[in-house]
Short mmCIF file of C-alpha atoms in Angstrom, two decimals:
data_model
loop_
_atom_site.label_atom_id
_atom_site.label_comp_id
_atom_site.label_asym_id
_atom_site.label_seq_id
_atom_site.Cartn_x
_atom_site.Cartn_y
_atom_site.Cartn_z
CA MET C 1071 0.00 0.00 0.00
CA LYS C 1072 1.32 3.44 -0.96
CA THR C 1073 1.47 5.98 1.83
CA CYS C 1074 0.49 9.59 1.26
CA PRO C 1075 2.47 12.33 2.99
CA TYR C 1076 0.66 14.32 5.63
CA ALA C 1077 -0.13 17.17 3.22
CA ARG C 1078 -2.16 20.21 4.09
CA GLN C 1079 -3.77 20.31 0.65
CA VAL C 1080 -5.36 17.62 -1.43
CA ARG C 1081 -3.16 18.32 -4.45
CA HIS C 1082 -0.08 17.43 -2.45
CA CYS C 1083 -1.40 13.89 -2.05
CA VAL C 1084 -3.05 13.21 -5.39
CA GLY C 1085 -1.56 15.85 -7.68
CA ILE C 1086 -4.92 16.95 -9.10
CA ALA C 1087 -7.19 19.99 -8.70
CA ILE C 1088 -11.01 20.00 -8.49
CA PRO C 1089 -12.66 22.04 -11.27
CA GLY C 1090 -16.18 23.33 -10.98
CA ALA C 1091 -16.21 23.38 -7.19
CA LYS C 1092 -18.24 26.06 -5.47
CA GLN C 1093 -18.55 26.65 -1.73
CA LEU C 1094 -22.20 26.82 -0.64
CA ASN C 1095 -22.18 27.61 3.04
CA ASN C 1096 -20.27 27.33 6.29
CA HIS C 1097 -21.35 23.75 6.96
CA GLN C 1098 -18.25 22.32 5.27
CA ARG C 1099 -20.10 21.07 2.17
CA ILE C 1100 -19.07 21.66 -1.41
CA SER C 1101 -21.32 20.75 -4.35
CA LEU C 1102 -20.19 19.85 -7.82
CA THR C 1103 -22.32 21.26 -10.61
CA GLY C 1104 -22.18 21.14 -14.39
CA SER C 1105 -18.74 20.10 -15.56
CA GLY C 1106 -17.69 19.85 -11.93
CA LEU C 1107 -20.01 16.84 -11.50
CA TYR C 1108 -18.19 14.79 -14.11
CA ALA C 1109 -14.84 16.06 -12.94
CA GLY C 1110 -15.73 15.00 -9.40
CA ILE C 1111 -16.71 11.52 -10.57
CA GLY C 1112 -13.49 11.25 -12.54
CA LEU C 1113 -11.55 12.49 -9.56
CA ALA C 1114 -13.21 9.89 -7.30
CA LEU C 1115 -12.40 7.06 -9.67
CA SER C 1116 -8.81 8.17 -10.16
CA LEU C 1117 -8.25 8.52 -6.44
CA THR C 1118 -9.78 5.14 -5.74
CA LEU C 1119 -7.57 3.47 -8.32
CA SER C 1120 -4.47 5.27 -7.12
CA GLY C 1121 -4.57 3.38 -3.79
CA CYS C 1122 -3.52 6.44 -1.81
CA ALA C 1123 -3.97 5.94 1.95
CA VAL C 1124 -2.73 8.44 4.50
CA GLY C 1125 -1.25 7.34 7.79
CA PRO C 1126 1.58 4.92 8.57
CA ASP C 1127 1.90 1.57 6.82
CA PHE C 1128 2.33 -1.03 9.51
CA ARG C 1129 5.40 -3.24 9.61
CA ALA C 1130 5.85 -5.99 12.16
CA PRO C 1131 8.52 -5.05 14.72
CA ASP C 1132 11.86 -6.78 14.41
CA ALA C 1133 13.13 -9.15 17.06
CA PRO C 1134 15.13 -7.42 19.82
CA ALA C 1135 18.73 -6.64 18.91
CA GLY C 1136 19.99 -8.98 21.61
CA ALA C 1137 18.06 -11.95 20.17
CA ASN C 1138 20.48 -12.67 17.34
CA GLY C 1139 22.46 -15.32 19.20
CA ASN C 1140 21.52 -18.69 20.68
CA ALA C 1141 21.44 -17.73 24.37
CA TYR C 1142 18.55 -16.52 26.51
CA THR C 1143 20.76 -15.90 29.54
CA PRO C 1144 23.96 -13.86 30.17
CA THR C 1145 25.94 -17.10 30.31
CA PRO C 1146 24.87 -19.90 27.96
CA ILE C 1147 23.05 -22.82 29.46
CA SER C 1148 24.66 -26.25 29.45
CA THR C 1149 23.93 -28.60 26.60
CA GLN C 1150 22.40 -30.99 29.12
CA THR C 1151 21.44 -31.12 32.78
CA ASP C 1152 22.92 -33.17 35.57
CA SER C 1153 21.83 -36.77 35.96
CA ALA C 1154 21.30 -38.96 38.98
CA GLN C 1155 20.58 -42.61 39.69
CA GLY C 1156 16.93 -43.23 40.41
CA PHE C 1157 13.49 -42.15 39.31
CA ALA C 1158 13.33 -38.86 37.32
CA GLY C 1159 17.10 -38.61 37.46
CA ASP C 1160 17.81 -38.83 33.72
CA ALA C 1161 19.76 -36.00 32.13
CA GLN C 1162 17.82 -33.72 29.78
CA ARG C 1163 19.52 -32.44 26.63
CA PHE C 1164 18.69 -29.04 25.18
CA ALA C 1165 18.24 -29.22 21.39
CA SER C 1166 18.78 -25.68 20.12
CA GLY C 1167 16.65 -24.77 17.12
CA LYS C 1168 14.53 -27.92 17.20
CA ASP C 1169 10.85 -27.49 16.37
CA ILE C 1170 8.13 -27.97 18.97
CA PRO C 1171 5.30 -30.46 18.36
CA ALA C 1172 1.75 -29.16 18.56
CA ASP C 1173 0.78 -31.98 20.94
CA TRP C 1174 3.81 -31.34 23.14
CA TRP C 1175 2.25 -32.94 26.23
CA THR C 1176 2.62 -36.37 24.61
CA VAL C 1177 6.36 -36.25 25.46
CA PHE C 1178 5.33 -37.51 28.93
CA HIS C 1179 3.98 -40.71 27.30
CA SER C 1180 0.75 -40.84 29.28
CA ASN C 1181 -2.44 -41.82 27.46
CA GLU C 1182 -4.54 -40.60 30.38
CA LEU C 1183 -2.87 -37.18 30.25
CA ASP C 1184 -3.32 -36.96 26.49
CA GLN C 1185 -7.03 -37.80 26.75
CA LEU C 1186 -7.49 -35.29 29.54
CA VAL C 1187 -5.90 -32.45 27.55
CA ARG C 1188 -8.04 -33.23 24.50
CA ALA C 1189 -11.14 -33.39 26.68
CA ALA C 1190 -10.30 -29.95 28.02
CA PHE C 1191 -10.01 -28.62 24.46
CA ALA C 1192 -13.45 -29.99 23.64
CA HIS C 1193 -15.37 -29.08 26.79
CA ASN C 1194 -13.68 -26.23 28.63
CA PRO C 1195 -15.87 -23.07 28.60
CA SER C 1196 -12.87 -20.79 28.13
CA MET C 1197 -12.25 -22.44 24.76
CA ALA C 1198 -15.84 -21.77 23.70
CA GLY C 1199 -15.52 -18.17 24.85
CA ALA C 1200 -12.30 -17.61 22.89
CA GLN C 1201 -13.85 -19.16 19.79
CA ALA C 1202 -16.93 -16.94 20.13
CA ALA C 1203 -14.75 -13.84 20.46
CA LEU C 1204 -12.97 -14.78 17.23
CA ARG C 1205 -16.28 -15.30 15.43
CA GLN C 1206 -17.49 -11.91 16.64
CA ALA C 1207 -14.37 -10.17 15.30
CA GLN C 1208 -14.69 -11.97 11.97
CA GLU C 1209 -18.35 -11.02 11.58
CA ASN C 1210 -17.60 -7.40 12.49
CA LEU C 1211 -15.01 -7.33 9.73
CA LYS C 1212 -17.49 -8.78 7.24
CA ALA C 1213 -20.17 -6.31 8.28
CA GLU C 1214 -17.96 -3.27 7.92
CA GLY C 1215 -16.45 -4.56 4.69
CA GLY C 1216 -19.89 -4.99 3.17
CA SER C 1217 -21.03 -1.51 4.14
CA LEU C 1218 -17.82 0.36 3.29
CA LEU C 1219 -16.37 -1.36 0.24
CA TYR C 1220 -19.53 -1.59 -1.82
CA PRO C 1221 -22.30 0.88 -2.70
CA ASN C 1222 -25.30 0.97 -0.43
CA VAL C 1223 -28.42 0.15 -2.41
CA THR C 1224 -31.88 0.60 -0.92
CA GLY C 1225 -35.33 0.11 -2.37
CA GLN C 1226 -38.34 2.11 -1.28
CA LEU C 1227 -42.07 1.76 -1.86
CA GLY C 1228 -44.57 4.21 -0.44
CA ALA C 1229 -48.24 5.14 -0.47
CA GLU C 1230 -49.62 8.37 0.99
CA ARG C 1231 -53.01 10.04 1.16
CA GLN C 1232 -52.73 13.81 1.17
CA HIS C 1233 -55.00 16.79 1.45
CA ALA C 1234 -53.91 19.78 -0.53
CA SER C 1235 -55.14 23.21 0.49
CA ALA C 1236 -57.47 25.41 -1.53
CA VAL C 1237 -54.60 27.78 -2.19
CA SER C 1238 -52.51 25.15 -3.95
CA THR C 1239 -55.39 23.41 -5.79
CA PHE C 1240 -57.52 26.48 -6.55
CA THR C 1241 -60.63 24.65 -5.34
CA PRO C 1242 -62.93 25.92 -2.56
CA SER C 1243 -62.28 23.04 -0.12
CA GLY C 1244 -58.94 21.78 -1.35
CA GLU C 1245 -58.39 18.34 -2.80
CA VAL C 1246 -57.70 14.87 -1.38
CA PHE C 1247 -55.51 12.53 -3.45
CA ASN C 1248 -53.21 9.52 -3.20
CA VAL C 1249 -49.50 9.43 -4.05
CA TYR C 1250 -47.69 6.18 -4.85
CA THR C 1251 -43.89 6.08 -5.10
CA GLY C 1252 -41.25 3.51 -5.80
CA SER C 1253 -37.52 4.19 -6.01
CA LEU C 1254 -34.07 2.64 -5.99
CA ASN C 1255 -31.35 4.64 -4.22
CA VAL C 1256 -27.58 4.15 -4.46
CA SER C 1257 -24.85 5.88 -2.47
CA TYR C 1258 -21.13 5.27 -2.23
CA THR C 1259 -18.39 7.06 -0.36
CA VAL C 1260 -15.18 7.02 -2.36
CA ASP C 1261 -12.20 5.93 -0.30
CA VAL C 1262 -9.97 8.74 -1.52
CA PHE C 1263 -7.55 8.97 1.39
CA GLY C 1264 -7.85 5.44 2.73
CA ALA C 1265 -10.21 5.91 5.68
CA THR C 1266 -12.12 2.80 4.64
CA ARG C 1267 -9.00 0.76 4.01
CA ARG C 1268 -7.49 1.79 7.32
CA THR C 1269 -10.74 0.98 9.12
CA LEU C 1270 -10.83 -2.50 7.60
CA GLU C 1271 -7.13 -2.89 8.30
CA GLY C 1272 -7.83 -2.21 11.96
CA LEU C 1273 -10.72 -4.68 12.01
CA GLN C 1274 -8.52 -7.34 10.40
CA ALA C 1275 -5.94 -6.68 13.10
CA ALA C 1276 -8.71 -7.19 15.69
CA VAL C 1277 -9.47 -10.55 14.05
CA ASP C 1278 -5.78 -11.46 14.24
CA TYR C 1279 -5.73 -10.48 17.90
CA GLN C 1280 -8.63 -12.78 18.73
CA ARG C 1281 -7.07 -15.59 16.69
CA TYR C 1282 -3.85 -15.37 18.69
CA GLN C 1283 -5.84 -15.10 21.88
CA LEU C 1284 -7.49 -18.38 20.92
CA GLU C 1285 -4.09 -19.96 20.35
CA ALA C 1286 -2.94 -18.63 23.72
CA THR C 1287 -6.01 -20.20 25.31
CA TYR C 1288 -5.07 -23.56 23.79
CA ILE C 1289 -1.54 -23.33 25.13
CA THR C 1290 -2.54 -22.04 28.56
CA LEU C 1291 -5.24 -24.66 28.97
CA SER C 1292 -3.03 -27.56 27.92
CA SER C 1293 -0.23 -26.33 30.18
CA ASN C 1294 -2.60 -25.90 33.11
CA VAL C 1295 -3.94 -29.42 32.68
CA VAL C 1296 -0.44 -30.91 32.52
CA VAL C 1297 0.89 -28.92 35.46
CA THR C 1298 -2.19 -29.70 37.56
CA ALA C 1299 -1.88 -33.40 36.74
CA ILE C 1300 1.76 -33.26 37.86
CA ARG C 1301 0.73 -31.38 40.98
CA GLU C 1302 -1.85 -34.07 41.71
CA ALA C 1303 0.77 -36.78 41.19
CA SER C 1304 3.18 -34.90 43.43
CA ALA C 1305 0.62 -34.55 46.21
CA ARG C 1306 -0.21 -38.24 45.90
CA GLY C 1307 3.50 -39.14 46.01
CA GLN C 1308 4.14 -36.96 49.05
CA LEU C 1309 1.07 -38.39 50.73
CA LYS C 1310 2.28 -41.92 50.03
CA ALA C 1311 5.78 -41.16 51.34
CA THR C 1312 4.39 -39.57 54.48
CA LYS C 1313 2.08 -42.52 55.15
CA GLU C 1314 4.98 -44.92 54.76
CA VAL C 1315 6.94 -43.03 57.41
CA LEU C 1316 3.84 -42.80 59.60
CA GLU C 1317 3.25 -46.52 59.35
CA SER C 1318 6.82 -47.19 60.44
CA GLN C 1319 6.50 -44.77 63.34
CA GLU C 1320 3.21 -46.26 64.47
CA LYS C 1321 4.83 -49.71 64.57
CA GLU C 1322 7.64 -48.21 66.62
CA LEU C 1323 5.07 -46.63 68.94
CA ALA C 1324 3.38 -50.00 69.48
CA VAL C 1325 6.68 -51.53 70.55
CA ILE C 1326 7.46 -48.63 72.87
CA GLU C 1327 4.03 -48.82 74.49
CA LYS C 1328 4.63 -52.50 75.29
CA GLN C 1329 8.02 -51.65 76.69
CA TYR C 1330 6.53 -48.91 78.81
CA ALA C 1331 3.79 -51.23 80.04
CA ILE C 1332 6.36 -53.62 81.51
CA GLY C 1333 8.42 -50.75 82.91
CA ALA C 1334 11.37 -51.19 80.55
CA ILE C 1335 11.46 -47.54 79.44
CA PRO C 1336 10.54 -44.22 81.05
CA ARG C 1337 7.34 -42.36 80.22
CA THR C 1338 9.33 -39.58 78.54
CA THR C 1339 10.32 -42.00 75.80
CA LEU C 1340 6.69 -42.95 75.25
CA LEU C 1341 5.60 -39.32 75.09
CA THR C 1342 8.39 -38.45 72.68
CA GLN C 1343 7.31 -41.21 70.30
CA ARG C 1344 3.65 -40.25 70.58
CA ASN C 1345 4.62 -36.65 69.77
CA GLN C 1346 6.63 -37.85 66.78
CA VAL C 1347 3.63 -39.78 65.42
CA ALA C 1348 1.30 -36.82 66.04
CA GLN C 1349 3.61 -34.46 64.17
CA ILE C 1350 3.64 -36.76 61.15
CA ARG C 1351 -0.12 -37.18 61.23
CA VAL C 1352 -0.64 -33.41 61.22
CA THR C 1353 1.14 -33.20 57.85
CA LEU C 1354 -1.42 -35.49 56.19
CA PRO C 1355 -4.44 -33.13 56.01
CA PRO C 1356 -2.61 -30.41 53.99
CA LEU C 1357 -1.42 -33.04 51.52
CA GLU C 1358 -4.91 -34.52 51.25
CA LYS C 1359 -6.26 -31.01 50.73
CA ALA C 1360 -3.74 -30.33 47.95
CA LEU C 1361 -4.59 -33.64 46.30
CA ALA C 1362 -8.34 -32.97 46.44
CA GLN C 1363 -7.95 -29.44 45.09
CA ALA C 1364 -5.84 -30.68 42.17
CA GLN C 1365 -8.49 -33.30 41.36
CA HIS C 1366 -11.24 -30.68 41.53
CA GLN C 1367 -9.26 -28.36 39.27
CA LEU C 1368 -8.76 -31.08 36.66
CA SER C 1369 -12.52 -31.72 36.65
CA VAL C 1370 -13.21 -28.05 35.99
CA TYR C 1371 -10.61 -27.91 33.21
CA VAL C 1372 -12.50 -30.62 31.30
CA GLY C 1373 -15.86 -28.89 31.88
CA LYS C 1374 -17.09 -31.15 34.69
CA LEU C 1375 -18.30 -30.48 38.20
CA PRO C 1376 -15.88 -31.60 40.92
CA SER C 1377 -18.54 -34.04 42.12
CA GLU C 1378 -18.60 -35.94 38.83
CA SER C 1379 -16.68 -39.20 38.67
CA GLY C 1380 -14.53 -40.73 35.98
CA MET C 1381 -11.43 -38.56 36.37
CA PRO C 1382 -8.06 -40.33 36.02
CA GLU C 1383 -5.52 -40.45 38.83
CA PHE C 1384 -1.87 -39.66 38.15
CA ASP C 1385 1.36 -40.93 39.67
CA LEU C 1386 4.78 -39.54 38.91
CA GLU C 1387 5.98 -43.06 38.14
CA THR C 1388 3.52 -43.28 35.23
CA LEU C 1389 4.91 -40.13 33.59
CA GLN C 1390 8.08 -40.33 31.54
CA LEU C 1391 10.53 -37.45 31.80
CA PRO C 1392 11.58 -36.40 28.25
CA GLN C 1393 15.32 -36.62 27.76
CA GLU C 1394 15.46 -34.11 24.87
CA LEU C 1395 13.99 -30.64 25.14
CA PRO C 1396 13.59 -28.39 22.08
CA VAL C 1397 14.83 -24.83 22.55
CA SER C 1398 13.78 -22.32 19.88
CA LEU C 1399 16.23 -19.72 18.67
CA PRO C 1400 15.72 -16.37 20.42
CA SER C 1401 15.17 -14.68 17.06
CA ASN C 1402 12.16 -16.95 16.44
CA LEU C 1403 10.51 -16.48 19.82
CA VAL C 1404 8.64 -13.29 18.86
CA ARG C 1405 6.88 -15.19 16.04
CA GLN C 1406 6.11 -18.25 18.17
CA ARG C 1407 4.59 -16.78 21.30
CA PRO C 1408 0.87 -16.13 20.74
CA ASP C 1409 0.83 -13.45 23.42
CA ILE C 1410 3.50 -11.54 21.50
CA ARG C 1411 1.59 -11.98 18.24
CA ALA C 1412 -1.61 -10.80 19.95
CA SER C 1413 0.22 -7.73 21.27
CA GLU C 1414 1.56 -7.12 17.77
CA ALA C 1415 -2.00 -7.28 16.40
CA LEU C 1416 -3.07 -4.61 18.91
CA LEU C 1417 -0.14 -2.49 17.73
CA HIS C 1418 -1.27 -2.99 14.13
CA GLU C 1419 -4.82 -1.97 15.06
CA ALA C 1420 -3.51 1.18 16.75
CA SER C 1421 -1.46 1.99 13.65
CA ALA C 1422 -4.56 1.67 11.47
CA GLN C 1423 -6.46 4.02 13.77
CA VAL C 1424 -3.77 6.64 13.21
CA GLY C 1425 -4.50 6.30 9.48
CA VAL C 1426 -8.24 6.66 10.07
CA ALA C 1427 -7.75 9.77 12.21
CA THR C 1428 -5.45 11.22 9.54
CA ALA C 1429 -7.87 10.47 6.70
CA ASN C 1430 -10.68 12.20 8.61
CA GLN C 1431 -8.74 15.46 8.25
CA TYR C 1432 -9.13 15.31 4.45
CA PRO C 1433 -12.22 15.79 2.27
CA GLN C 1434 -14.67 12.97 1.60
CA ILE C 1435 -16.40 12.41 -1.74
CA THR C 1436 -19.81 10.73 -1.89
CA LEU C 1437 -21.53 9.60 -5.08
CA SER C 1438 -25.28 9.11 -5.09
CA GLY C 1439 -28.03 8.27 -7.52
CA SER C 1440 -31.70 7.35 -7.51
CA TYR C 1441 -34.27 6.06 -9.96
CA GLY C 1442 -37.99 5.77 -9.31
CA ALA C 1443 -41.54 6.64 -10.18
CA ALA C 1444 -44.39 8.61 -8.61
CA ALA C 1445 -48.07 8.49 -9.60
CA LEU C 1446 -51.53 9.22 -8.27
CA THR C 1447 -52.73 5.69 -8.99
CA PRO C 1448 -50.88 2.35 -8.73
CA GLY C 1449 -51.60 1.57 -12.37
CA LYS C 1450 -49.67 4.60 -13.54
CA LEU C 1451 -46.70 3.99 -11.25
CA PHE C 1452 -44.66 2.31 -13.98
CA ASN C 1453 -45.75 4.67 -16.72
CA GLY C 1454 -42.78 6.23 -18.45
CA ASN C 1455 -44.06 9.69 -17.70
CA SER C 1456 -43.99 8.95 -13.95
CA THR C 1457 -40.29 8.17 -13.66
CA PHE C 1458 -37.68 10.36 -12.02
CA TRP C 1459 -33.95 9.98 -11.53
CA SER C 1460 -30.98 11.84 -10.14
CA LEU C 1461 -27.21 11.65 -10.09
CA GLY C 1462 -25.05 13.55 -7.67
CA ALA C 1463 -21.64 13.90 -6.16
CA GLY C 1464 -20.82 15.66 -2.94
CA LEU C 1465 -17.58 16.63 -1.29
CA THR C 1466 -17.40 17.24 2.44
CA ALA C 1467 -14.28 18.99 3.69
CA PRO C 1468 -13.36 19.86 7.29
CA LEU C 1469 -12.92 23.64 7.22
CA PHE C 1470 -13.19 24.48 10.90
CA ASN C 1471 -13.54 22.12 13.86
CA ALA C 1472 -11.65 23.96 16.60
CA GLY C 1473 -8.76 21.49 16.35
CA SER C 1474 -10.82 18.44 17.29
CA LEU C 1475 -9.66 16.33 14.33
CA SER C 1476 -6.03 17.15 15.02
CA ALA C 1477 -6.53 16.28 18.68
CA LYS C 1478 -8.10 12.96 17.72
CA ARG C 1479 -5.14 12.18 15.52
CA ARG C 1480 -2.72 13.02 18.33
CA ALA C 1481 -4.76 10.78 20.62
CA ALA C 1482 -4.48 7.96 18.06
CA VAL C 1483 -0.71 8.45 17.91
CA ALA C 1484 -0.57 8.32 21.72
CA ALA C 1485 -2.60 5.10 21.66
CA TYR C 1486 -0.09 3.69 19.20
CA ASP C 1487 2.78 4.65 21.49
CA GLN C 1488 0.98 2.94 24.37
CA ALA C 1489 0.48 -0.24 22.30
CA SER C 1490 4.15 -0.12 21.30
CA ALA C 1491 5.22 0.07 24.94
CA GLN C 1492 2.90 -2.79 25.83
CA TYR C 1493 4.35 -4.84 22.98
CA GLN C 1494 7.88 -4.27 24.25
CA THR C 1495 6.78 -5.26 27.76
CA THR C 1496 5.27 -8.48 26.43
CA VAL C 1497 8.43 -9.32 24.49
CA LEU C 1498 10.69 -8.70 27.48
CA GLY C 1499 8.43 -10.80 29.69
CA ALA C 1500 8.49 -13.65 27.17
CA PHE C 1501 12.28 -13.73 27.03
CA GLN C 1502 12.48 -13.60 30.82
CA ASN C 1503 9.96 -16.46 30.98
CA VAL C 1504 12.15 -18.68 28.78
CA ALA C 1505 15.36 -17.71 30.58
CA ASP C 1506 13.83 -18.41 34.00
CA THR C 1507 12.54 -21.80 32.86
CA LEU C 1508 15.85 -22.89 31.34
CA ARG C 1509 17.71 -21.98 34.51
CA ALA C 1510 15.04 -23.72 36.57
CA LEU C 1511 15.53 -26.94 34.58
CA GLU C 1512 19.25 -26.82 35.23
CA SER C 1513 18.66 -26.13 38.91
CA ASP C 1514 15.98 -28.83 39.18
CA ALA C 1515 18.36 -31.52 37.93
CA THR C 1516 21.11 -30.41 40.29
CA THR C 1517 18.67 -30.18 43.20
CA LEU C 1518 17.26 -33.65 42.52
CA LYS C 1519 20.74 -35.16 42.38
CA ALA C 1520 21.61 -33.57 45.72
CA GLN C 1521 18.24 -34.49 47.23
CA MET C 1522 18.70 -38.11 46.22
CA ASP C 1523 21.98 -38.13 48.13
CA VAL C 1524 20.33 -36.48 51.13
CA GLU C 1525 17.47 -38.99 51.11
CA ALA C 1526 19.82 -41.96 50.78
CA LEU C 1527 22.03 -40.73 53.61
CA ALA C 1528 19.01 -39.97 55.81
CA ARG C 1529 17.64 -43.47 55.20
CA GLU C 1530 20.98 -45.10 55.96
CA SER C 1531 21.39 -42.96 59.06
CA MET C 1532 17.92 -43.85 60.31
CA GLU C 1533 18.41 -47.57 59.75
CA LEU C 1534 21.81 -47.53 61.50
CA THR C 1535 20.51 -45.45 64.41
CA THR C 1536 17.54 -47.80 64.79
CA LYS C 1537 19.85 -50.81 65.11
CA GLN C 1538 22.05 -48.96 67.58
CA TYR C 1539 19.05 -47.96 69.67
CA HIS C 1540 17.74 -51.51 69.84
CA LEU C 1541 21.21 -52.63 70.98
CA GLY C 1542 21.36 -49.83 73.53
CA GLY C 1543 24.15 -48.03 71.75
CA THR C 1544 22.41 -44.65 71.37
CA SER C 1545 19.67 -42.57 72.96
CA TYR C 1546 16.08 -42.48 71.85
CA LEU C 1547 16.29 -38.76 71.09
CA VAL C 1548 19.00 -39.46 68.50
CA LEU C 1549 16.72 -42.04 66.89
CA VAL C 1550 13.81 -39.60 66.80
CA ASP C 1551 15.99 -36.98 65.16
CA ALA C 1552 17.18 -39.47 62.53
CA GLU C 1553 13.62 -40.54 61.76
CA ARG C 1554 12.49 -36.93 61.43
CA ASN C 1555 15.35 -36.16 59.04
CA TYR C 1556 14.44 -39.13 56.88
CA GLN C 1557 10.78 -38.14 56.70
CA GLN C 1558 11.64 -34.63 55.57
CA ALA C 1559 14.19 -35.86 53.04
CA HIS C 1560 11.78 -38.45 51.65
CA VAL C 1561 9.02 -35.89 51.03
CA ALA C 1562 11.49 -33.35 49.65
CA LEU C 1563 12.69 -35.96 47.15
CA VAL C 1564 9.17 -36.35 45.75
CA GLN C 1565 8.90 -32.55 45.47
CA ALA C 1566 12.21 -32.37 43.60
CA GLN C 1567 11.09 -35.09 41.21
CA ALA C 1568 7.82 -33.26 40.50
CA ALA C 1569 9.67 -29.99 39.92
CA ARG C 1570 11.50 -31.48 36.93
CA TYR C 1571 8.19 -32.44 35.32
CA THR C 1572 6.54 -29.11 36.10
CA ASP C 1573 9.36 -27.00 34.68
CA THR C 1574 9.57 -29.24 31.61
CA ALA C 1575 5.93 -28.42 30.87
CA ALA C 1576 6.65 -24.74 31.60
CA LEU C 1577 9.39 -24.71 28.96
CA PHE C 1578 7.05 -25.92 26.23
CA GLN C 1579 4.55 -23.24 27.22
CA ALA C 1580 7.22 -20.53 27.37
CA LEU C 1581 8.38 -21.38 23.82
CA GLY C 1582 4.88 -21.10 22.36
CA GLY C 1583 3.58 -24.65 22.59
CA GLY C 1584 4.03 -25.48 18.89
CA TRP C 1585 0.67 -23.98 17.88
CA TRP C 1586 2.01 -23.25 14.37
CA ASN C 1587 2.21 -27.01 13.75
CA ARG C 1588 -1.45 -27.57 14.57
CA PRO C 1589 -4.29 -27.27 12.03
CA ALA C 1590 -6.60 -24.30 12.40
CA PRO C 1591 -8.57 -24.64 15.66
CA THR C 1592 -12.03 -26.14 15.28
CA ASP C 1593 -14.86 -23.96 16.52
CA THR C 1594 -16.79 -26.60 18.46
CA ALA C 1595 -19.73 -24.29 19.12
CA ALA C 1596 -20.08 -23.40 15.42
CA VAL C 1597 -19.82 -27.06 14.39
CA ALA C 1598 -22.50 -28.04 16.90
CA ALA C 1599 -24.77 -25.23 15.67
CA ASN C 1600 -24.40 -26.34 12.04
CA GLU C 1601 -25.09 -29.95 12.94
CA LYS C 1602 -28.20 -28.87 14.80
CA LYS C 1603 -29.45 -26.93 11.77
CA ASN C 1604 -28.87 -29.90 9.49
#
């Protein structure tokens, strides 16, 4: 699209003068008469064909200058994470530049998780809402395109009964008669300076925004389902680990109670063990609460009430940790993140509004015509002598508006600047999101390796201390302390294992979720409506 300079006069933009123009009044209207009518029509056609549109032509922002390399962080990340012996201890390799699958959650190799994500796509209300918002934007674009790009044609039929006065009819009591009319009216506003094109450009940008919002909904929903499933598995794992420790401590308590009953140990030992068991039991309700809340949340994600049954249960052991993680190039991130693309669409819409506000400062040309008939009886309505027609062209120019149009244009420019700042904020946040996740994955692997060592040492220490206590080689307080350390280390190990899964899912979300590899989203509500009609 060719951009016109911000000229003060029409001739500076189109290089043509308007012959036959005569100013009528102070209401900013100019009529074209005689030769000016044909000149105005010719002018309108030439301007339309010239494709002149004032205002800025939008160009997608470039990737940040610092995104030309392969690193998201000040120091490059390792090619792979640490590894450790045991569950979820495999090293994860970072594959720079590798593409991301659209169904990224399948890397965990869980059929139940895959079915749950797809069920959420089909039944979650937020998906239906995002699809409806996209349909609304598309229909608004169609509506405005139909009314602005093409002439408006209206048909009119009328019948009136009138009483004419004696003065006009020259009869003593006047005259009563009927008037029948039928006409076809056409009007069209020529898009000389691109106001229509800029308006439609802005509406198309609004459609793009809703489309990327829909893609963001897909990614957010799938990520939420995966992370919540991992959170449920983590809560179940921690609950299982805690119950195992509790069971061991309750067996120990039973032995101590027997020993106390025969007077072999003091009451302080019994109370210490009872306190130990009570402290472990008090950690169960929060874990059960977290497990129940995760299950309820999964039900809502798939469009069900929490009371409905049939939801799968997840264990960390049933999820496979992917050993290779794709990492997009930083220069590609701005095209992959739907939130960045949505912010770019808002920037495009703001740019188009600057064009609209600029075009409103220039004259507008409207062509009109009508053809019809008027008669006193219906039978004579289509008589050749009853026909009438008209052709016209009008030019409306802003002569004085107390600076309101200029102020509106400045406001549009300010809105563009605001959208530009918001776009930059979104981009910076996206790069931070990826950098944080990559560092978290490195840290998770290192933490898990260390936590495995802590858990193994705590277990060995507890077992050795237990043997020593039974042989009388150590105090009961030392045993209690060893058991407490093992319980904490055992639960912390489950948390460290879950963190690797959670941050793996977060990386796929941070890189855009591979939406560009998925076919166009299916509007489930529209499909259901069409099936109902058929």
